[in-house]
CSV table of C-alpha atoms and ligand atoms in Angstrom, one decimal:
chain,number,residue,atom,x,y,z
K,1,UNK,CA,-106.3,-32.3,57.1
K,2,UNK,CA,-105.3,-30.1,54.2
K,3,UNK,CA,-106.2,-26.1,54.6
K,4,UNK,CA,-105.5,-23.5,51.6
K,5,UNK,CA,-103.2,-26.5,50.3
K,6,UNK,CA,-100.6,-26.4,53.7
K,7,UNK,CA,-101.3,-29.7,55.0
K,8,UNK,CA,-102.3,-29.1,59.2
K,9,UNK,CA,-101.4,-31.5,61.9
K,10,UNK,CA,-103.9,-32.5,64.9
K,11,UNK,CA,-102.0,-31.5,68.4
K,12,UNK,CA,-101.7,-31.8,72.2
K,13,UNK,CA,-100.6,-30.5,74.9
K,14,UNK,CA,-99.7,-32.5,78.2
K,15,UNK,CA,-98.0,-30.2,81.3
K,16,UNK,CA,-100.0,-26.8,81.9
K,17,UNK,CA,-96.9,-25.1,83.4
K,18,UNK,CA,-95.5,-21.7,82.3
K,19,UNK,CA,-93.5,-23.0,79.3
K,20,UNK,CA,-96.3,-25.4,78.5
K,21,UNK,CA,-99.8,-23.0,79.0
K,22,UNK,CA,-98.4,-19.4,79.4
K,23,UNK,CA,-100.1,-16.7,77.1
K,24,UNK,CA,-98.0,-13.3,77.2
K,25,UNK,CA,-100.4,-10.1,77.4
K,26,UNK,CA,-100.5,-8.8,74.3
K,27,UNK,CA,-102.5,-6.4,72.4
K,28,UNK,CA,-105.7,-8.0,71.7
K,29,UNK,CA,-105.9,-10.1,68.4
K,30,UNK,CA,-101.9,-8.9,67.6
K,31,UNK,CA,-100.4,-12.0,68.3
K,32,UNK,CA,-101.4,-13.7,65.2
K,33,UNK,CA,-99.5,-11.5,63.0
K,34,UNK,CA,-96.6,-10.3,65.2
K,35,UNK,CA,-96.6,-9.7,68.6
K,36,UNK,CA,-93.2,-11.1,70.9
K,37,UNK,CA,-91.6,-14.5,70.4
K,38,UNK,CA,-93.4,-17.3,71.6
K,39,UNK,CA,-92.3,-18.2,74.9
K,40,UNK,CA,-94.4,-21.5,75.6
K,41,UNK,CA,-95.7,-24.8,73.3
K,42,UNK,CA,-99.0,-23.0,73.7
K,43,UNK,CA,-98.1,-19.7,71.9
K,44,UNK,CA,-96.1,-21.6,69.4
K,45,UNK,CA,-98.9,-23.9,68.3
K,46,UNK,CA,-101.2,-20.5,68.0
K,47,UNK,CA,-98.5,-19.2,65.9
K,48,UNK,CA,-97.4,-21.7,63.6
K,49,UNK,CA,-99.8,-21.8,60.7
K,50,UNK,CA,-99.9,-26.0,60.7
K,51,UNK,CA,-100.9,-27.0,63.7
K,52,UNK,CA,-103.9,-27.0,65.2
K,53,UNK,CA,-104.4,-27.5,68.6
K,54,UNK,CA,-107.3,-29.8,69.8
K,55,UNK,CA,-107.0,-30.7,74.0
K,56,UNK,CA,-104.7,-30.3,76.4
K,57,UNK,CA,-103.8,-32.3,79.5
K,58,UNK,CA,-102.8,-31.9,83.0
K,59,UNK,CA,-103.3,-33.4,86.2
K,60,UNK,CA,-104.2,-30.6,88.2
K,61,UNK,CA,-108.0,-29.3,87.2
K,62,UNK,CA,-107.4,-25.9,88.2
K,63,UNK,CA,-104.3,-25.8,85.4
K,64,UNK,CA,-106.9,-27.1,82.6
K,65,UNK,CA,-109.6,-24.1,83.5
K,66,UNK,CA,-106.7,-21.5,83.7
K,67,UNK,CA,-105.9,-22.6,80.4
K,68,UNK,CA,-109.4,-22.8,79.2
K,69,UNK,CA,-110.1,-19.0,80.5
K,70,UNK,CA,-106.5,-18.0,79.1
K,71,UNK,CA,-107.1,-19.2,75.8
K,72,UNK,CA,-111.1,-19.3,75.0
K,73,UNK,CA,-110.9,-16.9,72.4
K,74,UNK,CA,-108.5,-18.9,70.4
K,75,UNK,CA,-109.8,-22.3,71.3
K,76,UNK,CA,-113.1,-22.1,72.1
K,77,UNK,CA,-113.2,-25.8,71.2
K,78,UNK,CA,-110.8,-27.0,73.3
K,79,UNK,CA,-111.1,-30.0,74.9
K,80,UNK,CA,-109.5,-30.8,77.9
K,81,UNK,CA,-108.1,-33.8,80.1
K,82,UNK,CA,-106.7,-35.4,83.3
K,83,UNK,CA,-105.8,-38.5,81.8
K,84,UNK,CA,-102.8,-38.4,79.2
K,85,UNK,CA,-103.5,-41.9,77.4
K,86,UNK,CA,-107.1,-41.0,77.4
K,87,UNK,CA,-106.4,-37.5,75.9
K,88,UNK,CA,-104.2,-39.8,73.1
K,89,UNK,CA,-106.8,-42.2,72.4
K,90,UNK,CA,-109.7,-40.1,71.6
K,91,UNK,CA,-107.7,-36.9,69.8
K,92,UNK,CA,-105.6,-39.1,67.8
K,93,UNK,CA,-103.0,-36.3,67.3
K,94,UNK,CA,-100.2,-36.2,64.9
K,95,UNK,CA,-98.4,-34.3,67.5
K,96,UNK,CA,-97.9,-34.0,71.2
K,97,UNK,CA,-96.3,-31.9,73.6
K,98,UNK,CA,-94.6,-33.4,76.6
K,99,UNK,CA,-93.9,-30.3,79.5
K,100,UNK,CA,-94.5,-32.1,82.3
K,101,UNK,CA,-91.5,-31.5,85.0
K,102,UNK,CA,-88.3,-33.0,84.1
K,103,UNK,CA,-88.6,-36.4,85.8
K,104,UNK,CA,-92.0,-37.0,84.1
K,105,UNK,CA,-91.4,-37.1,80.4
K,106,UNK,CA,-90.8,-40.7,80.2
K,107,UNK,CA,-93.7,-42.4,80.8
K,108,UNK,CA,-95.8,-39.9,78.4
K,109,UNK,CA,-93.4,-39.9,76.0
K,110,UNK,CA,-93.7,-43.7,75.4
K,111,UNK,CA,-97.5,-43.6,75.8
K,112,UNK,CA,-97.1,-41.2,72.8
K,113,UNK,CA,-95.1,-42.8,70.7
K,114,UNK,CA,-97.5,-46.2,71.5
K,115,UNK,CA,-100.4,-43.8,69.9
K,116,UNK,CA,-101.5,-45.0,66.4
K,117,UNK,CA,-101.8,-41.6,65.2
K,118,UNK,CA,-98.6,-39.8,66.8
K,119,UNK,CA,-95.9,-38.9,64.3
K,120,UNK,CA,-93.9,-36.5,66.2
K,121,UNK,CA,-93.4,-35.3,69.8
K,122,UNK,CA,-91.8,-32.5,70.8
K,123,UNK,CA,-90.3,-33.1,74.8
K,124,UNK,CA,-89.1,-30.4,77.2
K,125,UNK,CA,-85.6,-30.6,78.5
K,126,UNK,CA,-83.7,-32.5,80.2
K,127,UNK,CA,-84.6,-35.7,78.3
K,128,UNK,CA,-85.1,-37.4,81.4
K,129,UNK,CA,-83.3,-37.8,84.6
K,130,UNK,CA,-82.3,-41.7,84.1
K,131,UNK,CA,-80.8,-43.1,81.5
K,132,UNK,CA,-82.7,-46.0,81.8
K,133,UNK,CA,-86.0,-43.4,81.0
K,134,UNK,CA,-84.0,-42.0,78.5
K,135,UNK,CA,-83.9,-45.4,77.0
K,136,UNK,CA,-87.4,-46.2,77.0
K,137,UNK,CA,-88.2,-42.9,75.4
K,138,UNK,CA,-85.6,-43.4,72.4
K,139,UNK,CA,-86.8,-47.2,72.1
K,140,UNK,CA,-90.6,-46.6,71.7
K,141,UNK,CA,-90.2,-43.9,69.0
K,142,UNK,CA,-87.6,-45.7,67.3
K,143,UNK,CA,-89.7,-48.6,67.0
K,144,UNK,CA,-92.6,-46.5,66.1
K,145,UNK,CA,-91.2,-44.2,63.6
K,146,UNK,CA,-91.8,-41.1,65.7
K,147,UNK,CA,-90.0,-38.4,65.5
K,148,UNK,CA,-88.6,-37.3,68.7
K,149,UNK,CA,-87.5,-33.8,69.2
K,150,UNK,CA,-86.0,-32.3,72.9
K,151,UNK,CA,-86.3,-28.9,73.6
K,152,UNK,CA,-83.0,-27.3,74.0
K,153,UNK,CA,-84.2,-24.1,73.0
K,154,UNK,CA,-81.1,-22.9,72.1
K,155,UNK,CA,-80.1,-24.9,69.3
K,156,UNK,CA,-83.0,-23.1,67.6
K,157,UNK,CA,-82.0,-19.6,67.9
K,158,UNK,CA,-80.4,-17.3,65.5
K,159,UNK,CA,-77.4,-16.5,67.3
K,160,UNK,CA,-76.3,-20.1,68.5
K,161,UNK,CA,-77.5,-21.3,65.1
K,162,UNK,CA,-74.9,-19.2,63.1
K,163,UNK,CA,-72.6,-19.6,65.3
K,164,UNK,CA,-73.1,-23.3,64.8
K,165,UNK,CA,-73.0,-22.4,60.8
K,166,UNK,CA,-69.6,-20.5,61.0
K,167,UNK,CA,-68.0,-23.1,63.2
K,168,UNK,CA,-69.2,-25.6,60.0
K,169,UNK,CA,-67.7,-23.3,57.9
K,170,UNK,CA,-64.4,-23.5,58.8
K,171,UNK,CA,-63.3,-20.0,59.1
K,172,UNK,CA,-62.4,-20.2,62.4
K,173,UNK,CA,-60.5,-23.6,62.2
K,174,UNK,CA,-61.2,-26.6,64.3
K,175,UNK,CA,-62.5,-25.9,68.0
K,176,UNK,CA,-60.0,-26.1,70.5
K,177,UNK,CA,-61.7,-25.6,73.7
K,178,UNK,CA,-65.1,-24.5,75.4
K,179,UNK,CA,-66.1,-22.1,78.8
K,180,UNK,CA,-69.9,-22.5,79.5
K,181,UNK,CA,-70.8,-20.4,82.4
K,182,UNK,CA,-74.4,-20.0,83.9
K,183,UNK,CA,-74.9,-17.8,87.4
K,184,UNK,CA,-78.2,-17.4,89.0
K,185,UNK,CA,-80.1,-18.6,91.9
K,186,UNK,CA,-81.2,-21.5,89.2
K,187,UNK,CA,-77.7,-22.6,88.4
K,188,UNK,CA,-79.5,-25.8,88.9
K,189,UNK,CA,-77.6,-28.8,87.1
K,190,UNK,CA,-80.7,-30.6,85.3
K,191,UNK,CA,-83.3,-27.8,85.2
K,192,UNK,CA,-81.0,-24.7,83.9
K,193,UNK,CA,-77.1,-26.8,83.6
K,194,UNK,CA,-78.8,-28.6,80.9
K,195,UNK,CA,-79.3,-25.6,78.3
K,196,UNK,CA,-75.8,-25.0,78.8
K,197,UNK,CA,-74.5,-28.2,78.8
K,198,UNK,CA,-76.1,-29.3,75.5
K,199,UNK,CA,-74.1,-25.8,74.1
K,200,UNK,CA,-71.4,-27.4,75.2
K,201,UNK,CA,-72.0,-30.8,73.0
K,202,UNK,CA,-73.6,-28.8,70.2
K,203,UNK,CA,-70.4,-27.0,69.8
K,204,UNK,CA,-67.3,-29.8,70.3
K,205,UNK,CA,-69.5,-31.7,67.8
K,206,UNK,CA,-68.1,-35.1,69.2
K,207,UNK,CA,-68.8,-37.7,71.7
K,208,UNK,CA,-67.9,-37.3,75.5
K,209,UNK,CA,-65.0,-39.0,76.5
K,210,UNK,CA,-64.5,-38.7,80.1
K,211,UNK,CA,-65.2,-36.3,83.2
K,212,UNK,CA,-63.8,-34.8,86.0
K,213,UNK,CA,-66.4,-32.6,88.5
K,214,UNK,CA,-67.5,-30.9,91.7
K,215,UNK,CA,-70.5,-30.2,93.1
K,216,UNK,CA,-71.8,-27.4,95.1
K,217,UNK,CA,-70.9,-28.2,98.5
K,218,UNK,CA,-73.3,-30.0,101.1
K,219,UNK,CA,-74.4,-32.2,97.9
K,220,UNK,CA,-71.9,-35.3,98.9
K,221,UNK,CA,-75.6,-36.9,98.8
K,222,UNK,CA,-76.9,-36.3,95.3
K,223,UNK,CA,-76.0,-39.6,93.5
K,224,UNK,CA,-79.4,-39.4,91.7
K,225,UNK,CA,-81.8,-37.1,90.8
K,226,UNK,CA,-83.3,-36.0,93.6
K,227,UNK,CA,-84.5,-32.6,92.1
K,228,UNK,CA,-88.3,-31.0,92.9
K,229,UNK,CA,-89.2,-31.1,89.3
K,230,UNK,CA,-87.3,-27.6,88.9
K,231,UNK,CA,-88.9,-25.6,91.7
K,232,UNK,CA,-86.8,-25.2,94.4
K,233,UNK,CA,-82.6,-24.2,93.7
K,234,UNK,CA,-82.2,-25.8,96.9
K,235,UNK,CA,-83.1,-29.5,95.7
K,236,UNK,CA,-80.5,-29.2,92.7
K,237,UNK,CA,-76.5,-28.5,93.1
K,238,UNK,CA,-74.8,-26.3,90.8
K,239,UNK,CA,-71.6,-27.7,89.3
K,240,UNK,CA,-67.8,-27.2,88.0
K,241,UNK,CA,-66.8,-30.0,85.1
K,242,UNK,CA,-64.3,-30.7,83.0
K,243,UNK,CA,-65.3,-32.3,80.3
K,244,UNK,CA,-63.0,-34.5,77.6
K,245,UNK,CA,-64.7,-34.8,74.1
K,246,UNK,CA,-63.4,-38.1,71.9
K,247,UNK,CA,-62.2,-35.5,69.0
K,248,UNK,CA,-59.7,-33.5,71.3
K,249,UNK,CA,-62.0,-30.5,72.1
K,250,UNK,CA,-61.5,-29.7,76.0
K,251,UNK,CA,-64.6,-27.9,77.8
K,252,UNK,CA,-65.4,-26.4,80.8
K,253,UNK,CA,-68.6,-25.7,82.6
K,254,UNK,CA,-68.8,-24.0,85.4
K,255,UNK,CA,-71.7,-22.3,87.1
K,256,UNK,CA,-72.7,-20.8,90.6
K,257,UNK,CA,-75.6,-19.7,92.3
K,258,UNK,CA,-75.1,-15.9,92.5
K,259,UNK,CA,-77.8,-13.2,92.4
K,260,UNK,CA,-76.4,-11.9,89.4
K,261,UNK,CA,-77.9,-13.7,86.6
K,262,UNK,CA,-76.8,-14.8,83.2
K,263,UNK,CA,-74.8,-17.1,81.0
K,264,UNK,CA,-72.0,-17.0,78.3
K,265,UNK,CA,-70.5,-19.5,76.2
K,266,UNK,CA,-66.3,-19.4,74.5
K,267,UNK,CA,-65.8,-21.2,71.9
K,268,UNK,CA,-62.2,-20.5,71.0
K,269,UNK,CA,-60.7,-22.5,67.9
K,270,UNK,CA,-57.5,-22.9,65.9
K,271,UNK,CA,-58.1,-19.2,64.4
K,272,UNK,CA,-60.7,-17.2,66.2
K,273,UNK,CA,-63.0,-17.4,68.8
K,274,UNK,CA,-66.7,-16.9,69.5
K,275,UNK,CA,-67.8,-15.4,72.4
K,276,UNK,CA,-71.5,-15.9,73.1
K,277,UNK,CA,-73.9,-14.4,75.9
K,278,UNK,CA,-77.8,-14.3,76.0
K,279,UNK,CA,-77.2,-10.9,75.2
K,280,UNK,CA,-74.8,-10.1,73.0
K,281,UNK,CA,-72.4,-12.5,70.6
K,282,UNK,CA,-69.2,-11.7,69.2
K,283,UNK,CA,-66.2,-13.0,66.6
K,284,UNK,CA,-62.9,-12.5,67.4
K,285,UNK,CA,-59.6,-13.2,64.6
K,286,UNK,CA,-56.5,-13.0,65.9
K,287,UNK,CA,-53.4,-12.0,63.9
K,288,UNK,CA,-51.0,-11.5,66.7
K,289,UNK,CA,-50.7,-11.4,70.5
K,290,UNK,CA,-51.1,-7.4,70.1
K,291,UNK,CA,-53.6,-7.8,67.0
K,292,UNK,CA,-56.9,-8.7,67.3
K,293,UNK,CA,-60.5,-7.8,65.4
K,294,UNK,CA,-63.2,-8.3,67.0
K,295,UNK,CA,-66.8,-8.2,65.0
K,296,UNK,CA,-70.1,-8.6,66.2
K,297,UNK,CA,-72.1,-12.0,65.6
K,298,UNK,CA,-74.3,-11.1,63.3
K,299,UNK,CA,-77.0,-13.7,63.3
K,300,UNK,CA,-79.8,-11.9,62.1
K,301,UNK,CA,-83.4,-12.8,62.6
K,302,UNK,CA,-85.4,-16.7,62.3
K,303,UNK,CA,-88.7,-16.7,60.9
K,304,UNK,CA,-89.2,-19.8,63.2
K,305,UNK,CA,-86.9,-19.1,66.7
K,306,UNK,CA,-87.0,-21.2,69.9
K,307,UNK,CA,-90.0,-23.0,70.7
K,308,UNK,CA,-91.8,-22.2,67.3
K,309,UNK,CA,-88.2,-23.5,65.8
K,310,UNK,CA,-88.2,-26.6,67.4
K,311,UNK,CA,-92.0,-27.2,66.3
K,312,UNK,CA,-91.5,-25.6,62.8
K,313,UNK,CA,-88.4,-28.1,62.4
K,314,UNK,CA,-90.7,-31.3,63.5
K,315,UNK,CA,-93.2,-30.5,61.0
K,316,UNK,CA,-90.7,-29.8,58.3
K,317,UNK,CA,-89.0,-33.0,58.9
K,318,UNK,CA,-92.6,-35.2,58.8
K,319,UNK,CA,-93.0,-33.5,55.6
K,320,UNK,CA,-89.1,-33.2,53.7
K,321,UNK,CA,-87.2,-36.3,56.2
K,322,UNK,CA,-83.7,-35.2,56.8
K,323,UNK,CA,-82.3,-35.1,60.9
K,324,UNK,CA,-83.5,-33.0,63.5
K,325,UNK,CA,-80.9,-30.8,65.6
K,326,UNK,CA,-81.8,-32.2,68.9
K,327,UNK,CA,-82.9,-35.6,68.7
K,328,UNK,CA,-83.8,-38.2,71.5
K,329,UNK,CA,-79.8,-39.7,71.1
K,330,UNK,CA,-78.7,-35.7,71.5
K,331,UNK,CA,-80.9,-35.2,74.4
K,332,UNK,CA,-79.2,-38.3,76.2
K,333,UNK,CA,-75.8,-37.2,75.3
K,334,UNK,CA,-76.4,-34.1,77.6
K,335,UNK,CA,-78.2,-36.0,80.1
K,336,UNK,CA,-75.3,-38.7,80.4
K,337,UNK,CA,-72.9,-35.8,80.7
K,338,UNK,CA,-75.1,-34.6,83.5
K,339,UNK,CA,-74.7,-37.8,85.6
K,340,UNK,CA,-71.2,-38.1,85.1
K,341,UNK,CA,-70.4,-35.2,86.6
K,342,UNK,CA,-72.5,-36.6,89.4
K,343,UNK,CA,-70.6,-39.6,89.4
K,344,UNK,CA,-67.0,-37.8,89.4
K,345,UNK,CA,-68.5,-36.2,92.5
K,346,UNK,CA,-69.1,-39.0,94.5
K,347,UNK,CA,-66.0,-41.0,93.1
K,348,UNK,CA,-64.3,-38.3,95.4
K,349,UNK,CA,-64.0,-35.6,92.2
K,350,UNK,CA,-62.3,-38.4,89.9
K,351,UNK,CA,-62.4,-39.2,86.2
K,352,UNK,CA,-65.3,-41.0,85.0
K,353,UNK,CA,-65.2,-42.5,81.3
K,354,UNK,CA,-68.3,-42.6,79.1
K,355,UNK,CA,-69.8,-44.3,78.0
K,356,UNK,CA,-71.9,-44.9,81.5
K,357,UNK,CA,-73.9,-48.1,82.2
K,358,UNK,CA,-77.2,-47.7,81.6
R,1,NAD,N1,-86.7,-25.0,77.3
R,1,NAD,C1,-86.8,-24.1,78.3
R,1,NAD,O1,-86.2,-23.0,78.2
R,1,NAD,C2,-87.6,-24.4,79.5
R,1,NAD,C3,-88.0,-23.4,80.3
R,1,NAD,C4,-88.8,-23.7,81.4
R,1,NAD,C5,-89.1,-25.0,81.7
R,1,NAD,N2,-88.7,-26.0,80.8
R,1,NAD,C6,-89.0,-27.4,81.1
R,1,NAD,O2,-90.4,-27.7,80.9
R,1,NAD,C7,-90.8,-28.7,81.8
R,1,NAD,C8,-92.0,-28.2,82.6
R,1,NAD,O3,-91.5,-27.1,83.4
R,1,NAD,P1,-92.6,-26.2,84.3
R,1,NAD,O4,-91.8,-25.3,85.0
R,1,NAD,O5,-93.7,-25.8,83.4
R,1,NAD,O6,-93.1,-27.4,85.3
R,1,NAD,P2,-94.3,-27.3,86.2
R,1,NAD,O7,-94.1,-28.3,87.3
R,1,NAD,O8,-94.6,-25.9,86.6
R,1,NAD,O9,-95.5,-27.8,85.3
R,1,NAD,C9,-95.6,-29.1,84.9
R,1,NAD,C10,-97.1,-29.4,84.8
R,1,NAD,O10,-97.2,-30.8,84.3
R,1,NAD,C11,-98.3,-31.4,85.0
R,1,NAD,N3,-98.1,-32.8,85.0
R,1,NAD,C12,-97.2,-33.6,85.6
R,1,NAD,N4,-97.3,-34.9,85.4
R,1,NAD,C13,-98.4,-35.0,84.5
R,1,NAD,C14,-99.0,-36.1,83.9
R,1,NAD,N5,-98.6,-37.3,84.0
R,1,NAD,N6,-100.1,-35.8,83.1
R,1,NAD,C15,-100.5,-34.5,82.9
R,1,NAD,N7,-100.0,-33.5,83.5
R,1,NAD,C16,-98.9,-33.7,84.3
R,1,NAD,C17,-98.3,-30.8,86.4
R,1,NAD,O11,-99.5,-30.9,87.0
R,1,NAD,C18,-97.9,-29.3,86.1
R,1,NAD,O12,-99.0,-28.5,85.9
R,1,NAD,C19,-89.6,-29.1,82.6
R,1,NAD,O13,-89.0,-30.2,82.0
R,1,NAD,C20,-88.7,-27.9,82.5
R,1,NAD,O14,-87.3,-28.2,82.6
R,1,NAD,C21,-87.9,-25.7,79.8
């Protein structure tokens, strides 16, 4: 469908959670010209001026008439489901959502890319919790020709993205080594880890080598997922790794569950270093031991950030081609990551080389 001569795409929704259904209060009809950043796939389909939302899916009822009440004056039209494939087959959208928890992407994801109609799917991270779901997932859009975008929100936000940009640059020489930290209660390796994890491979830029990790104690069990779908920090370890990259970058993540929250990421290379928090980012150049500047990291603002990013960058790639930032292939590299620190655990906290068998 073509409206004022900006082509718009057909979309659903499948996975009512916060990130998928939440609508932030805000001051009525405001949101469509400013308002906060979206923080869910359903405030960034109301924002972005291409897509149009048509149903949404979950399996719980009570999650569909929540979101019908939530959003009635928006979508008054809305249709909504139980049934993901039937949802597919009778909304043929050019785009779905997938926020279902993070050991149920696979199945929908496929079932998606198997849709006639479906040229691009956005997925929440992690990819999956397998690789062998990972797989599937990659396979079927591959064969398809779907796009297949996963949600590591912050490769599409203004301070990670320039410091992505000055890393290309080459201002600050080659990276050397990386710290990735992440304290909270949720210091949960798949359902928080991940965010930081993929930071990690963003930045090195190269392919995992090998790893060498710990998990939280009383975890000697956790050989596989064995997560709640996110809910409870109990059901997920928190982790220390050393991580090897194939083009000499050394990293290190570490994370712990403390009541203090927050994360921060070092990049330090050849002639400077980057030092990154979800609050503040700076640049440091070095010209001695005793001389150092240090700048903020001025990144500015996105007219597309986060969630609205990742969707603004699906729709710009159906229309213009070219390679999105966090593919299916990028969210497996995190995810295999993931279970090799699990695997160092249980090999009594020894190297594991990558690539793992599927
Ligand atoms: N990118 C981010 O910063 C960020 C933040 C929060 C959550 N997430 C991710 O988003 C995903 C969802 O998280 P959540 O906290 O909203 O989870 P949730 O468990 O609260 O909600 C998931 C919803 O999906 C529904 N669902 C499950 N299987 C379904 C199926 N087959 N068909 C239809 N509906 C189904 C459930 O009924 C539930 O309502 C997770 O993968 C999580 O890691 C990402």
């Amino acid at each position: 469908m073509t409206t004022n001569n900006v082509p718009t795409y057909r979309a659903v929704l499948i996975g009512l959670g916060g990130i998928g259904g939440m609508r932030a209060a805000t001051a009525a009809g405001s949101a469509e010209t400013y308002g906060p950043m979206p923080q869910s796939h359903a405030e960034a389909y109301q924002r972005h001026p291409q897509a149009n939302l048509t149903a949404v899916c979950d399996l719980r009822p009570e999650a569909l008439e929540q979101f019908r009440e939530n959003w009635k004056d928006v979508w008054p039209d809305l249709r909504t489901y139980t049934d993901a494939k039937q949802m597919l087959a009778e909304e043929s959208p050019d785009l779905v959502s997938v926020v279902t928890s993070d050991h149920a992407h696979a199945n929908l994801v496929v079932d998606a890319a198997q849709t006639e109609s479906v040229r691009a799917i956005l997925c929440e991270k992690p990819i999956a919790t397998t690789l062998a779901d990972a797989d599937r997932m990659i396979e079927a859009t591959a064969e398809a020709g779907v796009l297949l975008s996963i949600e590591h929100t912050r490769r599409w936000d203004a301070q990670h993205s320039e410091a992505k940009r000055l890393l290309a640059s080459g201002e600050l020489g080659p990276v050397r080594t990386i710290h990735a930290e992440l304290y909270s209660q949720r210091a949960m390796l798949f359902r928080n880890g991940t965010h930081q994890i993929d930071l990690i491979n963003y930045f090195a830029d190269g392919d995992p080598a090998w790893v060498v990790a710990e998990l939280e104690e009383g975890f000697d069990h956790y050989t596989e997922y064995q997560g709640d779908g996110g809910k409870d920090p109990d059901s997920e370890p928190y982790a220390s790794a050393y991580i090897r990259y194939d083009n000499g970058v050394r990293a290190f993540y570490n994370t712990y569950k403390t009541d203090f929250p927050g994360s921060q990421i070092v990049v330090t290379c050849e002639a400077g270093r980057l030092e990154m928090s979800d609050r503040h980012g700076r640049v440091i150049r070095g010209a001695s031991h005793f001389e150092w500047s240090s700048t903020d990291l001025v990144a500015g603002s996105l007219m597309y950030e986060r969630i609205v990013g990742a969707l603004h960058e699906l729709i710009h790639t159906l229309e213009h081609g070219g390679t999105l930032v966090s593919d299916g292939a990028e969210g497996r590299k995190t995810l295999e990551v993931i279970l090799a620190i699990m695997a160092s655990h249980e090999a009594g906290n020894s190297r594991v080389d990558l690539p793992l068998a599927p």
